[in-house]
Amino acid sequence: MARIDLDHIRHSYLPNPTSPSDYALKEVNLTFEDGGAYALLGSSGCGKTTLLNIISGLLTPSEGELLFDGKPVTELSTEARNIAQVFQFPVVYDTMSVYDNLAFPLRNRGVPAAEVDQKVGEILRIIDLESKAKRKAQGLTADEKQKISLGRGLVRSDTNAILFDEPLTVIDPHMKWVLRSQLKHLHKQFGFTMVYVTHDQTEALTFADKVVVMYGGEVVQIGTPDELFRKPQHTFVGYFIGSPGMNILPCEVDGNIARVGGHSVPLPCGLDPKKVAQKTEVGIRPEFVKLGGAGEGLPLKVNAVEDIGRYRILRGEMEGVALNAIVGEGMSIPESPTALFDPTQTNLYADSWLVSEGA
Amino acid sequence: MEKTVNNKAWFMVLPVLLLVAFTAVIPLMTVVNYAFQDSFGNNQFFWVGIEWFQELLSSERFHDALVRNLIFSFSILAIEIPLGIGIALCMPKKGWGVPVCLVLMALPLLVPWNVVGTIWQVFGRADIGLLGYFLNSLGINYNYTQDPVAAWATVIVMDVWHWTSLVVLLCYAGLVSIPEAYYQAARIDGASRWAVFRYIQLPKMHSVLLIAVLLRFMDSFMIYTEPFVVTGGGPGNSTTFLSIDLVKMAIGQFDLGPAAAMSLVYFLIILLFSWVFYTVMNNAGTEKKHYAGEE
């Protein structure tokens, strides 16, 4: 187990990168604390897997340094880094038994047979495959195979970190919950440093203590699930996390007031007059949009109302910009509704980045 | 689901049935017919029962040709399969080298059998052939027309040159279908190069290897043109394989009855060996049935 530092890591898949757009991973400075459970969240192609492969050594970064517990490991091979990684699709050695599959990483490292037996037994119990230990891995179901992949990642007790690359993609929804809580449980029990790549926000938010949100090859925010929800540092975070995502409305700022299409929205803070922003936007979560009657707030054109059980999602627009609101149970939707923003939960964005208080 | 029975369907398959009948079944039946009769020409036939078969199975000439053919087939399998796997493993997985390698590999396969024979016949000649002249100038007495060892070596090397590419291409197809994640997982698990081959590459090549072994066995067991062009079955009978022997008997001696009996036995031997290979390799790879009862 180790603390992992990424120091000015950049990576390009091109041999001679010139412009910033040539980089799959733009400068990343990041620290994964020892024993932390992290999720790397972002849409496809944002550099999550690249970052993960750099940590495990399957890729050598174009620039920058990787440190485990302060020691540089950038030049070390994957084997020497002592990392476990679980891939998106199950990787099992078909001709080996389930037992041998799990024992494989240990035997390759010359672990004595008795210890192998004890560790493999333990993992078999955790992944609930004891009854199939002697079976060939070939012909098992996809989630059993993925459990073996997970097991091979967990079987070594001395790994510096365990990396998961969207490991539950092929698993049935109900098994996802089971496996995820088992992982969480294992994390608590053994204290491995875990990094979990996913594009599924539910997965990220339930698994991790800290979520690293990536966008276009950059880390846009690192925070607890609550921070990501309440104070998204970047409009992408606001939009990506939450269902539906944050409402982002273009505005003009006048002191502590944002003007959205001729209507005033009070803000918790103003814009630093010294800073020049190309574009300014207000962001508010649909959860914090209240509905009022005519004349009370911003006029809202209702396009659709989705009833999803405990609450309803009002899909609307305001002067051509999408604006969603969550309508709680028992609340009615007025005839010609207007939107009222909770000022404490309204965020101001300058050039897509959050303007924080006092800035 | 209820099965729909419609007898008109038989008319639909009739063309295929007729085609198969005229190309396979009727010629085969003619052979079967000849195998139980004797002919003295003039289209007169006499029923002899299983006499030809008895004669064939106790004939030394047949035994020798069969043994020679088996030695030949197993020799070329023992060389071509490992060599083919080895070359496939060395071939590049991406880049400009891939099409170059593939074209180079496909070249021998595109050469007609009798041309392959002619190439090697000239290539091996001591007076004008590059190989023969070179070997003899090194002091090695190489003459495939007189020395059975040289004749055998020539025929085997020729087959390896001609057909290893097929094994390479099949294995290569198996290798490139292995997802990158397997190699990455193996690196993370600390697997050695040998373990990667043994537990990832070989199992993934299993089904194509089965095809390669079957094809190469059947083809080499039926080999005729190339050795016939190079050695004509000689020196003496040292490279007379079953098919060459069969042609000698049928066309050379015009013994239609014994030749027909021999073709039937020949056919059954190939069928038997292919079945054995298929069963053995299929079971060695999966062992699924063995565990099926546990669940």
Coordinates of C-alpha atoms in Angstrom, one line a residue, chain A residues 247 249 263 286 289-305 313-327 333-341:
Chain A
N247 CA -29.0 23.8 -15.2
L249 CA -27.8 29.5 -18.1
H263 CA -34.5 38.7 -15.4
P286 CA -32.9 21.1 -10.6
V289 CA -35.3 25.2 -8.6
K290 CA -38.7 26.0 -7.0
L291 CA -41.8 26.7 -9.0
G292 CA -43.8 29.9 -8.6
G293 CA -46.8 31.4 -10.1
A294 CA -46.9 34.0 -12.9
G295 CA -44.7 37.0 -12.3
E296 CA -42.8 35.5 -9.3
G297 CA -39.7 34.3 -11.1
L298 CA -38.2 33.4 -14.5
P299 CA -40.9 32.4 -17.0
L300 CA -40.7 28.7 -17.8
K301 CA -42.0 26.9 -20.9
V302 CA -42.9 23.3 -19.9
N303 CA -41.9 20.8 -22.5
A304 CA -42.5 17.6 -20.6
V305 CA -43.1 16.2 -17.2
I313 CA -38.9 16.0 -13.4
L314 CA -40.1 19.1 -15.2
R315 CA -38.3 19.4 -18.5
G316 CA -38.7 23.0 -19.6
E317 CA -36.9 25.9 -21.3
M318 CA -36.4 29.5 -20.6
E319 CA -35.8 31.7 -23.7
G320 CA -34.4 28.7 -25.6
V321 CA -32.2 27.4 -22.9
A322 CA -33.0 24.1 -21.2
L323 CA -34.1 24.5 -17.6
N324 CA -35.2 21.5 -15.6
A325 CA -36.8 21.4 -12.2
I326 CA -37.5 18.6 -9.7
V327 CA -41.0 18.8 -8.4
I333 CA -47.2 22.5 -11.2
P334 CA -48.9 26.0 -11.7
E335 CA -50.7 26.9 -14.8
S336 CA -47.9 29.1 -16.2
P337 CA -45.0 28.3 -14.0
T338 CA -42.0 30.4 -13.2
A339 CA -38.6 29.3 -11.8
L340 CA -37.3 30.6 -8.5
F341 CA -33.7 29.9 -7.7

